[in-house]
mmCIF file of C-alpha atoms in Angstrom:
data_model
loop_
_atom_site.group_PDB
_atom_site.id
_atom_site.type_symbol
_atom_site.label_atom_id
_atom_site.label_comp_id
_atom_site.label_asym_id
_atom_site.label_seq_id
_atom_site.Cartn_x
_atom_site.Cartn_y
_atom_site.Cartn_z
ATOM 1 C CA UNK A 1 4.852 24.245 -11.790
ATOM 2 C CA UNK A 2 1.530 25.025 -13.433
ATOM 3 C CA UNK A 3 -0.892 22.113 -13.676
ATOM 4 C CA UNK A 4 -2.149 22.988 -17.122
ATOM 5 C CA UNK A 5 0.616 23.988 -19.516
ATOM 6 C CA UNK A 6 -0.329 23.897 -23.169
ATOM 7 C CA UNK A 7 0.039 20.696 -25.141
ATOM 8 C CA UNK A 8 -2.092 17.765 -26.087
ATOM 9 C CA UNK A 9 -1.419 15.723 -22.947
ATOM 10 C CA UNK A 10 -2.521 18.525 -20.651
ATOM 11 C CA UNK A 11 -5.641 19.257 -22.696
ATOM 12 C CA UNK A 12 -6.566 15.588 -22.524
ATOM 13 C CA UNK A 13 -5.962 15.506 -18.771
ATOM 14 C CA UNK A 14 -8.079 18.550 -18.177
ATOM 15 C CA UNK A 15 -10.926 17.262 -20.361
ATOM 16 C CA UNK A 16 -10.816 13.850 -18.672
ATOM 17 C CA UNK A 17 -10.868 15.309 -15.158
ATOM 18 C CA UNK A 18 -13.822 17.547 -16.031
ATOM 19 C CA UNK A 19 -15.777 14.602 -17.417
ATOM 20 C CA UNK A 20 -14.886 12.288 -14.516
ATOM 21 C CA UNK A 21 -16.235 14.923 -12.116
ATOM 22 C CA UNK A 22 -19.322 15.782 -14.187
ATOM 23 C CA UNK A 23 -20.538 12.308 -15.087
ATOM 24 C CA UNK A 24 -18.401 9.785 -13.209
ATOM 25 C CA UNK A 25 -15.266 7.828 -14.041
ATOM 26 C CA UNK A 26 -17.031 4.620 -15.132
ATOM 27 C CA UNK A 27 -19.402 6.543 -17.411
ATOM 28 C CA UNK A 28 -16.685 8.464 -19.227
ATOM 29 C CA UNK A 29 -15.315 7.096 -22.512
ATOM 30 C CA UNK A 30 -12.125 7.932 -24.374
ATOM 31 C CA UNK A 31 -14.069 9.363 -27.369
ATOM 32 C CA UNK A 32 -15.888 11.708 -24.971
ATOM 33 C CA UNK A 33 -12.554 12.867 -23.570
ATOM 34 C CA UNK A 34 -11.038 13.481 -26.993
ATOM 35 C CA UNK A 35 -14.182 15.278 -28.204
ATOM 36 C CA UNK A 36 -14.038 17.587 -25.183
ATOM 37 C CA UNK A 37 -10.321 18.231 -25.774
ATOM 38 C CA UNK A 38 -10.783 18.718 -29.527
ATOM 39 C CA UNK A 39 -8.273 15.956 -30.278
ATOM 40 C CA UNK A 40 -8.343 12.495 -31.868
ATOM 41 C CA UNK A 41 -8.460 9.173 -30.022
ATOM 42 C CA UNK A 42 -5.200 8.357 -31.773
ATOM 43 C CA UNK A 43 -3.577 11.293 -29.996
ATOM 44 C CA UNK A 44 -5.091 10.071 -26.725
ATOM 45 C CA UNK A 45 -3.548 6.640 -27.050
ATOM 46 C CA UNK A 46 -0.178 8.179 -27.893
ATOM 47 C CA UNK A 47 -0.201 9.680 -24.398
ATOM 48 C CA UNK A 48 -2.180 7.219 -22.263
ATOM 49 C CA UNK A 49 -2.737 3.450 -22.268
ATOM 50 C CA UNK A 50 -6.346 3.957 -21.125
ATOM 51 C CA UNK A 51 -8.567 6.470 -19.328
ATOM 52 C CA UNK A 52 -7.394 5.244 -15.933
ATOM 53 C CA UNK A 53 -3.814 6.208 -16.734
ATOM 54 C CA UNK A 54 -4.831 9.846 -17.152
ATOM 55 C CA UNK A 55 -4.916 10.006 -13.357
ATOM 56 C CA UNK A 56 -1.463 8.453 -13.034
ATOM 57 C CA UNK A 57 0.363 10.311 -15.785
ATOM 58 C CA UNK A 58 3.265 11.458 -13.634
ATOM 59 C CA UNK A 59 3.841 8.084 -12.038
ATOM 60 C CA UNK A 60 6.292 6.934 -14.721
ATOM 61 C CA UNK A 61 8.578 9.814 -13.706
ATOM 62 C CA UNK A 62 8.458 9.002 -9.989
ATOM 63 C CA UNK A 63 11.492 6.692 -9.812
ATOM 64 C CA UNK A 64 13.606 9.263 -11.674
ATOM 65 C CA UNK A 65 12.348 12.123 -9.517
ATOM 66 C CA UNK A 66 13.084 10.182 -6.333
ATOM 67 C CA UNK A 67 16.531 9.150 -7.579
ATOM 68 C CA UNK A 68 17.357 12.779 -8.437
ATOM 69 C CA UNK A 69 16.020 14.153 -5.170
ATOM 70 C CA UNK A 70 17.968 11.608 -3.114
ATOM 71 C CA UNK A 71 21.106 12.119 -5.210
ATOM 72 C CA UNK A 72 20.838 15.873 -4.508
ATOM 73 C CA UNK A 73 20.988 15.393 -0.729
ATOM 74 C CA UNK A 74 24.510 15.369 0.733
ATOM 75 C CA UNK A 75 26.052 11.883 0.847
ATOM 76 C CA UNK A 76 26.964 12.471 4.489
ATOM 77 C CA UNK A 77 23.284 12.591 5.545
ATOM 78 C CA UNK A 78 21.884 9.475 7.245
ATOM 79 C CA UNK A 79 18.950 7.713 5.547
ATOM 80 C CA UNK A 80 16.287 9.465 7.611
ATOM 81 C CA UNK A 81 17.787 12.943 7.145
ATOM 82 C CA UNK A 82 18.001 12.315 3.408
ATOM 83 C CA UNK A 83 14.335 11.266 3.428
ATOM 84 C CA UNK A 84 13.220 14.294 5.434
ATOM 85 C CA UNK A 85 15.047 16.603 3.049
ATOM 86 C CA UNK A 86 13.789 14.742 -0.029
ATOM 87 C CA UNK A 87 10.161 14.794 1.102
ATOM 88 C CA UNK A 88 10.405 18.513 1.861
ATOM 89 C CA UNK A 89 11.562 19.101 -1.719
ATOM 90 C CA UNK A 90 8.629 17.091 -3.094
ATOM 91 C CA UNK A 91 6.193 18.832 -0.719
ATOM 92 C CA UNK A 92 7.335 22.230 -2.008
ATOM 93 C CA UNK A 93 6.517 21.037 -5.549
ATOM 94 C CA UNK A 94 2.991 19.979 -4.549
ATOM 95 C CA UNK A 95 2.246 23.114 -2.515
ATOM 96 C CA UNK A 96 0.367 24.873 -5.335
ATOM 97 C CA UNK A 97 -1.623 21.837 -6.441
ATOM 98 C CA UNK A 98 -4.047 21.349 -3.557
ATOM 99 C CA UNK A 99 -7.100 22.032 -5.748
ATOM 100 C CA UNK A 100 -6.022 19.557 -8.396
ATOM 101 C CA UNK A 101 -5.129 16.912 -5.810
ATOM 102 C CA UNK A 102 -8.505 17.289 -4.060
ATOM 103 C CA UNK A 103 -10.317 16.805 -7.373
ATOM 104 C CA UNK A 104 -8.142 13.835 -8.238
ATOM 105 C CA UNK A 105 -8.678 12.217 -4.843
ATOM 106 C CA UNK A 106 -12.422 12.720 -5.135
ATOM 107 C CA UNK A 107 -12.419 10.795 -8.413
ATOM 108 C CA UNK A 108 -10.178 8.010 -7.124
ATOM 109 C CA UNK A 109 -12.393 7.437 -4.092
ATOM 110 C CA UNK A 110 -15.354 6.623 -6.345
ATOM 111 C CA UNK A 111 -13.789 3.505 -7.838
ATOM 112 C CA UNK A 112 -12.179 0.388 -6.306
ATOM 113 C CA UNK A 113 -9.933 -0.142 -9.325
ATOM 114 C CA UNK A 114 -8.614 3.414 -9.068
ATOM 115 C CA UNK A 115 -8.005 3.013 -5.353
ATOM 116 C CA UNK A 116 -5.995 -0.131 -5.992
ATOM 117 C CA UNK A 117 -4.051 1.659 -8.719
ATOM 118 C CA UNK A 118 -3.275 4.504 -6.332
ATOM 119 C CA UNK A 119 -1.901 2.021 -3.820
ATOM 120 C CA UNK A 120 0.348 0.619 -6.523
ATOM 121 C CA UNK A 121 1.684 4.119 -7.087
ATOM 122 C CA UNK A 122 2.676 4.233 -3.415
ATOM 123 C CA UNK A 123 4.331 0.846 -3.768
ATOM 124 C CA UNK A 124 6.324 2.049 -6.802
ATOM 125 C CA UNK A 125 7.351 5.148 -4.850
ATOM 126 C CA UNK A 126 8.459 2.983 -1.943
ATOM 127 C CA UNK A 127 10.546 0.775 -4.248
ATOM 128 C CA UNK A 128 12.191 3.863 -5.758
ATOM 129 C CA UNK A 129 13.100 5.251 -2.328
ATOM 130 C CA UNK A 130 14.431 1.866 -1.244
ATOM 131 C CA UNK A 131 16.637 1.734 -4.331
ATOM 132 C CA UNK A 132 17.919 5.260 -3.665
ATOM 133 C CA UNK A 133 18.803 4.285 -0.089
ATOM 134 C CA UNK A 134 20.536 1.071 -1.182
ATOM 135 C CA UNK A 135 22.650 3.195 -3.514
ATOM 136 C CA UNK A 136 23.653 5.291 -0.510
ATOM 137 C CA UNK A 137 24.977 2.120 1.109
ATOM 138 C CA UNK A 138 22.064 1.565 3.506
ATOM 139 C CA UNK A 139 21.460 -2.142 4.319
ATOM 140 C CA UNK A 140 18.443 -3.781 2.732
ATOM 141 C CA UNK A 141 16.217 -4.235 5.768
ATOM 142 C CA UNK A 142 16.739 -0.634 6.910
ATOM 143 C CA UNK A 143 16.238 0.627 3.356
ATOM 144 C CA UNK A 144 12.976 -1.322 3.006
ATOM 145 C CA UNK A 145 11.558 -0.176 6.335
ATOM 146 C CA UNK A 146 12.709 3.422 5.897
ATOM 147 C CA UNK A 147 11.213 3.609 2.411
ATOM 148 C CA UNK A 148 7.855 2.220 3.524
ATOM 149 C CA UNK A 149 7.704 4.499 6.534
ATOM 150 C CA UNK A 150 8.650 7.491 4.374
ATOM 151 C CA UNK A 151 5.783 6.722 2.001
ATOM 152 C CA UNK A 152 3.398 6.276 4.936
ATOM 153 C CA UNK A 153 4.431 9.572 6.503
ATOM 154 C CA UNK A 154 4.136 11.413 3.210
ATOM 155 C CA UNK A 155 0.751 9.825 2.441
ATOM 156 C CA UNK A 156 -0.587 10.682 5.889
ATOM 157 C CA UNK A 157 0.715 14.257 5.551
ATOM 158 C CA UNK A 158 -0.874 14.757 2.129
ATOM 159 C CA UNK A 159 -4.199 13.342 3.364
ATOM 160 C CA UNK A 160 -4.196 15.629 6.398
ATOM 161 C CA UNK A 161 -3.213 18.603 4.274
ATOM 162 C CA UNK A 162 -6.092 17.937 1.869
ATOM 163 C CA UNK A 163 -8.543 17.394 4.742
ATOM 164 C CA UNK A 164 -7.711 20.477 6.847
ATOM 165 C CA UNK A 165 -9.445 23.837 6.588
ATOM 166 C CA UNK A 166 -6.762 25.850 8.364
ATOM 167 C CA UNK A 167 -4.734 26.697 5.275
ATOM 168 C CA UNK A 168 -1.618 25.108 6.666
ATOM 169 C CA UNK A 169 1.043 24.510 4.037
ATOM 170 C CA UNK A 170 1.960 20.951 3.115
ATOM 171 C CA UNK A 171 5.413 21.643 4.566
ATOM 172 C CA UNK A 172 3.834 22.518 7.915
ATOM 173 C CA UNK A 173 1.629 19.421 7.929
ATOM 174 C CA UNK A 174 4.601 17.284 6.903
ATOM 175 C CA UNK A 175 6.553 18.713 9.808
ATOM 176 C CA UNK A 176 3.678 17.899 12.216
ATOM 177 C CA UNK A 177 3.563 14.364 10.872
ATOM 178 C CA UNK A 178 7.309 13.875 11.301
ATOM 179 C CA UNK A 179 6.988 15.154 14.849
ATOM 180 C CA UNK A 180 4.305 12.526 15.522
ATOM 181 C CA UNK A 181 6.594 9.907 13.987
ATOM 182 C CA UNK A 182 9.374 10.980 16.329
ATOM 183 C CA UNK A 183 7.061 10.639 19.325
ATOM 184 C CA UNK A 184 6.113 7.207 18.011
ATOM 185 C CA UNK A 185 9.814 6.336 17.613
ATOM 186 C CA UNK A 186 10.557 7.338 21.200
ATOM 187 C CA UNK A 187 7.703 5.163 22.458
ATOM 188 C CA UNK A 188 8.880 2.308 20.289
ATOM 189 C CA UNK A 189 12.411 2.572 21.618
ATOM 190 C CA UNK A 190 10.952 2.306 25.128
ATOM 191 C CA UNK A 191 8.664 -0.600 24.130
ATOM 192 C CA UNK A 192 11.348 -2.486 22.165
ATOM 193 C CA UNK A 193 10.923 -6.262 22.306
ATOM 194 C CA UNK A 194 13.485 -8.178 24.348
ATOM 195 C CA UNK A 195 16.169 -10.245 22.669
ATOM 196 C CA UNK A 196 14.324 -13.533 22.890
ATOM 197 C CA UNK A 197 11.891 -14.074 20.022
ATOM 198 C CA UNK B 1 -4.982 -24.441 11.379
ATOM 199 C CA UNK B 2 -4.920 -26.712 8.346
ATOM 200 C CA UNK B 3 -5.121 -24.950 4.999
ATOM 201 C CA UNK B 4 -7.391 -27.497 3.389
ATOM 202 C CA UNK B 5 -10.246 -28.536 5.652
ATOM 203 C CA UNK B 6 -13.104 -30.278 3.891
ATOM 204 C CA UNK B 7 -15.952 -28.222 2.434
ATOM 205 C CA UNK B 8 -16.839 -26.729 -0.907
ATOM 206 C CA UNK B 9 -14.955 -23.476 -0.386
ATOM 207 C CA UNK B 10 -11.698 -25.259 0.349
ATOM 208 C CA UNK B 11 -12.087 -27.649 -2.566
ATOM 209 C CA UNK B 12 -12.647 -24.683 -4.857
ATOM 210 C CA UNK B 13 -9.619 -22.867 -3.429
ATOM 211 C CA UNK B 14 -7.393 -25.876 -3.889
ATOM 212 C CA UNK B 15 -8.596 -26.500 -7.453
ATOM 213 C CA UNK B 16 -8.163 -22.818 -8.351
ATOM 214 C CA UNK B 17 -4.620 -22.640 -6.940
ATOM 215 C CA UNK B 18 -3.616 -25.788 -8.812
ATOM 216 C CA UNK B 19 -4.936 -24.386 -12.076
ATOM 217 C CA UNK B 20 -3.408 -20.922 -11.531
ATOM 218 C CA UNK B 21 -0.017 -22.601 -11.041
ATOM 219 C CA UNK B 22 -0.404 -25.098 -13.899
ATOM 220 C CA UNK B 23 -1.722 -22.825 -16.626
ATOM 221 C CA UNK B 24 -1.633 -19.254 -15.326
ATOM 222 C CA UNK B 25 -4.159 -16.990 -13.599
ATOM 223 C CA UNK B 26 -5.360 -15.200 -16.742
ATOM 224 C CA UNK B 27 -5.903 -18.474 -18.587
ATOM 225 C CA UNK B 28 -7.980 -20.105 -15.849
ATOM 226 C CA UNK B 29 -11.775 -19.909 -16.033
ATOM 227 C CA UNK B 30 -14.384 -20.464 -13.344
ATOM 228 C CA UNK B 31 -15.850 -23.504 -15.202
ATOM 229 C CA UNK B 32 -12.368 -25.067 -15.227
ATOM 230 C CA UNK B 33 -12.065 -24.515 -11.483
ATOM 231 C CA UNK B 34 -15.468 -26.019 -10.734
ATOM 232 C CA UNK B 35 -14.804 -28.985 -13.057
ATOM 233 C CA UNK B 36 -11.534 -29.677 -11.227
ATOM 234 C CA UNK B 37 -13.285 -29.388 -7.862
ATOM 235 C CA UNK B 38 -16.245 -31.488 -8.990
ATOM 236 C CA UNK B 39 -18.681 -28.713 -8.100
ATOM 237 C CA UNK B 40 -21.045 -26.397 -9.994
ATOM 238 C CA UNK B 41 -20.353 -22.807 -11.013
ATOM 239 C CA UNK B 42 -23.383 -21.892 -8.921
ATOM 240 C CA UNK B 43 -21.581 -23.207 -5.856
ATOM 241 C CA UNK B 44 -18.501 -21.240 -6.886
ATOM 242 C CA UNK B 45 -20.399 -17.970 -7.012
ATOM 243 C CA UNK B 46 -21.973 -18.677 -3.638
ATOM 244 C CA UNK B 47 -18.457 -18.513 -2.164
ATOM 245 C CA UNK B 48 -16.552 -16.073 -4.406
ATOM 246 C CA UNK B 49 -17.456 -12.987 -6.456
ATOM 247 C CA UNK B 50 -14.917 -14.006 -9.138
ATOM 248 C CA UNK B 51 -11.762 -16.076 -9.583
ATOM 249 C CA UNK B 52 -9.592 -13.273 -8.234
ATOM 250 C CA UNK B 53 -11.380 -13.388 -4.898
ATOM 251 C CA UNK B 54 -10.299 -16.997 -4.386
ATOM 252 C CA UNK B 55 -6.890 -15.585 -3.460
ATOM 253 C CA UNK B 56 -8.398 -13.106 -0.997
ATOM 254 C CA UNK B 57 -10.963 -15.310 0.706
ATOM 255 C CA UNK B 58 -9.871 -14.545 4.240
ATOM 256 C CA UNK B 59 -9.658 -10.829 3.747
ATOM 257 C CA UNK B 60 -13.272 -10.240 4.747
ATOM 258 C CA UNK B 61 -12.439 -11.642 8.187
ATOM 259 C CA UNK B 62 -9.376 -9.440 8.679
ATOM 260 C CA UNK B 63 -11.051 -6.494 10.422
ATOM 261 C CA UNK B 64 -12.756 -8.863 12.883
ATOM 262 C CA UNK B 65 -9.549 -10.816 13.497
ATOM 263 C CA UNK B 66 -7.619 -7.597 14.128
ATOM 264 C CA UNK B 67 -10.336 -6.223 16.409
ATOM 265 C CA UNK B 68 -10.350 -9.461 18.415
ATOM 266 C CA UNK B 69 -6.574 -9.688 18.624
ATOM 267 C CA UNK B 70 -6.266 -6.082 19.777
ATOM 268 C CA UNK B 71 -9.148 -6.472 22.225
ATOM 269 C CA UNK B 72 -7.343 -9.487 23.721
ATOM 270 C CA UNK B 73 -4.242 -7.471 24.580
ATOM 271 C CA UNK B 74 -4.304 -5.829 28.030
ATOM 272 C CA UNK B 75 -5.806 -2.333 27.957
ATOM 273 C CA UNK B 76 -2.796 -1.066 29.897
ATOM 274 C CA UNK B 77 -0.436 -1.778 26.971
ATOM 275 C CA UNK B 78 0.680 1.195 24.881
ATOM 276 C CA UNK B 79 -0.179 1.162 21.168
ATOM 277 C CA UNK B 80 3.148 -0.276 20.069
ATOM 278 C CA UNK B 81 3.173 -3.026 22.711
ATOM 279 C CA UNK B 82 -0.351 -3.973 21.709
ATOM 280 C CA UNK B 83 0.753 -4.127 18.080
ATOM 281 C CA UNK B 84 3.825 -6.235 18.839
ATOM 282 C CA UNK B 85 1.702 -8.680 20.824
ATOM 283 C CA UNK B 86 -1.045 -8.716 18.186
ATOM 284 C CA UNK B 87 1.352 -9.346 15.306
ATOM 285 C CA UNK B 88 3.011 -12.166 17.240
ATOM 286 C CA UNK B 89 -0.405 -13.810 17.614
ATOM 287 C CA UNK B 90 -1.078 -13.507 13.883
ATOM 288 C CA UNK B 91 2.450 -14.730 13.051
ATOM 289 C CA UNK B 92 1.868 -17.866 15.122
ATOM 290 C CA UNK B 93 -1.275 -18.543 13.053
ATOM 291 C CA UNK B 94 0.648 -18.245 9.775
ATOM 292 C CA UNK B 95 3.624 -20.310 10.920
ATOM 293 C CA UNK B 96 2.405 -23.552 9.307
ATOM 294 C CA UNK B 97 1.314 -21.954 6.032
ATOM 295 C CA UNK B 98 4.634 -21.056 4.412
ATOM 296 C CA UNK B 99 4.097 -23.433 1.476
ATOM 297 C CA UNK B 100 0.644 -22.093 0.753
ATOM 298 C CA UNK B 101 1.791 -18.482 1.063
ATOM 299 C CA UNK B 102 4.727 -19.062 -1.303
ATOM 300 C CA UNK B 103 2.383 -20.550 -3.903
ATOM 301 C CA UNK B 104 -0.074 -17.718 -3.437
ATOM 302 C CA UNK B 105 2.640 -15.072 -3.740
ATOM 303 C CA UNK B 106 3.975 -16.718 -6.889
ATOM 304 C CA UNK B 107 0.537 -16.412 -8.475
ATOM 305 C CA UNK B 108 0.000 -12.816 -7.350
ATOM 306 C CA UNK B 109 3.339 -11.721 -8.790
ATOM 307 C CA UNK B 110 2.268 -12.806 -12.277
ATOM 308 C CA UNK B 111 -0.554 -10.284 -12.558
ATOM 309 C CA UNK B 112 -0.719 -6.494 -12.060
ATOM 310 C CA UNK B 113 -4.379 -6.622 -11.062
ATOM 311 C CA UNK B 114 -3.637 -9.205 -8.372
ATOM 312 C CA UNK B 115 -0.736 -7.139 -7.091
ATOM 313 C CA UNK B 116 -2.975 -4.116 -6.793
ATOM 314 C CA UNK B 117 -5.606 -6.213 -5.027
ATOM 315 C CA UNK B 118 -2.969 -7.457 -2.570
ATOM 316 C CA UNK B 119 -2.023 -3.871 -1.773
ATOM 317 C CA UNK B 120 -5.672 -3.140 -1.048
ATOM 318 C CA UNK B 121 -5.654 -5.992 1.439
ATOM 319 C CA UNK B 122 -2.793 -4.276 3.250
ATOM 320 C CA UNK B 123 -4.722 -1.037 3.219
ATOM 321 C CA UNK B 124 -7.796 -2.745 4.714
ATOM 322 C CA UNK B 125 -5.581 -4.305 7.386
ATOM 323 C CA UNK B 126 -4.086 -0.918 8.168
ATOM 324 C CA UNK B 127 -7.552 0.634 8.515
ATOM 325 C CA UNK B 128 -8.599 -2.180 10.875
ATOM 326 C CA UNK B 129 -5.550 -1.682 13.085
ATOM 327 C CA UNK B 130 -6.106 2.069 13.120
ATOM 328 C CA UNK B 131 -9.697 1.541 14.231
ATOM 329 C CA UNK B 132 -8.562 -0.852 16.966
ATOM 330 C CA UNK B 133 -6.067 1.727 18.218
ATOM 331 C CA UNK B 134 -8.620 4.546 18.142
ATOM 332 C CA UNK B 135 -10.864 2.358 20.298
ATOM 333 C CA UNK B 136 -8.014 2.086 22.785
ATOM 334 C CA UNK B 137 -8.014 5.885 23.030
ATOM 335 C CA UNK B 138 -4.959 6.514 20.843
ATOM 336 C CA UNK B 139 -5.090 9.875 19.002
ATOM 337 C CA UNK B 140 -5.800 9.754 15.279
ATOM 338 C CA UNK B 141 -2.417 10.762 13.896
ATOM 339 C CA UNK B 142 -0.566 8.280 16.113
ATOM 340 C CA UNK B 143 -3.125 5.565 15.325
ATOM 341 C CA UNK B 144 -2.747 6.153 11.579
ATOM 342 C CA UNK B 145 1.042 6.125 11.628
ATOM 343 C CA UNK B 146 1.280 3.188 14.011
ATOM 344 C CA UNK B 147 -1.154 1.146 11.924
ATOM 345 C CA UNK B 148 0.710 1.825 8.698
ATOM 346 C CA UNK B 149 4.070 1.064 10.242
ATOM 347 C CA UNK B 150 2.689 -2.135 11.776
ATOM 348 C CA UNK B 151 1.469 -3.291 8.358
ATOM 349 C CA UNK B 152 4.831 -2.381 6.803
ATOM 350 C CA UNK B 153 6.770 -4.280 9.456
ATOM 351 C CA UNK B 154 4.526 -7.304 9.150
ATOM 352 C CA UNK B 155 4.685 -7.249 5.342
ATOM 353 C CA UNK B 156 8.475 -6.947 5.366
ATOM 354 C CA UNK B 157 8.729 -9.781 7.895
ATOM 355 C CA UNK B 158 6.479 -12.106 5.879
ATOM 356 C CA UNK B 159 8.426 -11.334 2.682
ATOM 357 C CA UNK B 160 11.751 -12.049 4.373
ATOM 358 C CA UNK B 161 10.362 -15.207 5.951
ATOM 359 C CA UNK B 162 9.169 -16.467 2.568
ATOM 360 C CA UNK B 163 12.487 -15.530 0.899
ATOM 361 C CA UNK B 164 14.916 -17.065 3.409
ATOM 362 C CA UNK B 165 16.303 -20.583 3.224
ATOM 363 C CA UNK B 166 17.422 -20.796 6.827
ATOM 364 C CA UNK B 167 14.187 -22.230 8.194
ATOM 365 C CA UNK B 168 13.746 -19.365 10.613
ATOM 366 C CA UNK B 169 10.247 -19.168 12.051
ATOM 367 C CA UNK B 170 8.057 -16.205 11.165
ATOM 368 C CA UNK B 171 8.205 -15.197 14.826
ATOM 369 C CA UNK B 172 12.001 -15.034 14.633
ATOM 370 C CA UNK B 173 11.959 -12.990 11.432
ATOM 371 C CA UNK B 174 9.298 -10.703 12.889
ATOM 372 C CA UNK B 175 11.502 -10.173 15.909
ATOM 373 C CA UNK B 176 14.488 -9.312 13.669
ATOM 374 C CA UNK B 177 12.318 -6.848 11.759
ATOM 375 C CA UNK B 178 11.116 -5.167 14.953
ATOM 376 C CA UNK B 179 14.729 -4.894 16.065
ATOM 377 C CA UNK B 180 15.582 -3.134 12.794
ATOM 378 C CA UNK B 181 12.591 -0.843 13.339
ATOM 379 C CA UNK B 182 13.890 0.002 16.785
ATOM 380 C CA UNK B 183 17.313 0.879 15.352
ATOM 381 C CA UNK B 184 15.507 3.015 12.775
ATOM 382 C CA UNK B 185 13.507 4.681 15.558
ATOM 383 C CA UNK B 186 16.655 5.533 17.501
ATOM 384 C CA UNK B 187 18.204 7.100 14.394
ATOM 385 C CA UNK B 188 15.014 8.996 13.716
ATOM 386 C CA UNK B 189 14.915 10.345 17.248
ATOM 387 C CA UNK B 190 18.460 11.612 16.695
ATOM 388 C CA UNK B 191 17.580 13.034 13.249
ATOM 389 C CA UNK B 192 14.301 14.638 14.350
ATOM 390 C CA UNK B 193 13.475 17.845 12.481
ATOM 391 C CA UNK B 194 13.701 21.059 14.455
ATOM 392 C CA UNK B 195 10.598 22.924 15.572
ATOM 393 C CA UNK B 196 10.530 25.340 12.645
ATOM 394 C CA UNK B 197 8.870 23.865 9.552
#
């Protein structure tokens, strides 16, 4: 999908991102954003609660996206196979957005409040995955752990993909990261604690 | 360790927690906290940047605690064994603090900003564990994944420990959670993606 389709919300997003990069997140005001976008502050507040939310616009859709992606994987798949397949679908969606995501990350790293907000996004994502797994009949502890590990793996993959200069695709980096997780899992199975607490 | 040793910082913490519970976090002011503690606001600001930080007082010590705990585990241990041993040490420290942690969690759940701050604490913990593993010679990808999974496991264990009514110790719940992780790891090893991305 294109990052900048027409429409007021996209114009506001683009204007906000430009200003955050040019003059800093803290220094940017909503009236500056709307002036740059050629829109009114009233229109802004119809789309976003505040300037911070411009960077988290798609978060509200996350639970639905995750539910749909998990529902689209065959019911016969185990939780981890469903996750692998689901994350590959999401990775394919993000493949064309590396430039946008680098810009966004650069802005988020400048501000503690934004960093905390970004972590909450991961927590919401994890909750959504957990719910999707529960609905597949996975027990709660496994669903919780699997969801958190899925979010960790995906976060690590996206970070590595943004950091690398080798033009690997996100799918390739995700695959690498899953391979490392498998190595970790094999070690863990060997290092499993004994049955006495 | 006792939660409420003497000293200004502890008196301020206790007064703040009482007020957060009695009248809500948002409604509590620093002057109210210092009045309850019988101390000045100047003393308050010598110990805490703001009222929010009262709930995160020990966070600054986390990286040092983690570094010490990991340094105390034998160098011959693999990353996961070191983590298991380290988390057991930390769990033993928390064992007597269930009441305090329940109160604290109750307060944090009332406020989005506090929830985000709590997630940042987990992120700082994860970074500290990663650093400790890197210093043991673990490669970066494994260190990152292991650290994040360790924080997930510990967080899940603490949540379950706080939620249960069966008077299990944190060490027992942590053990249960590691067992579930091991089951997960075995499934993952079976469900490992093939070598083509």
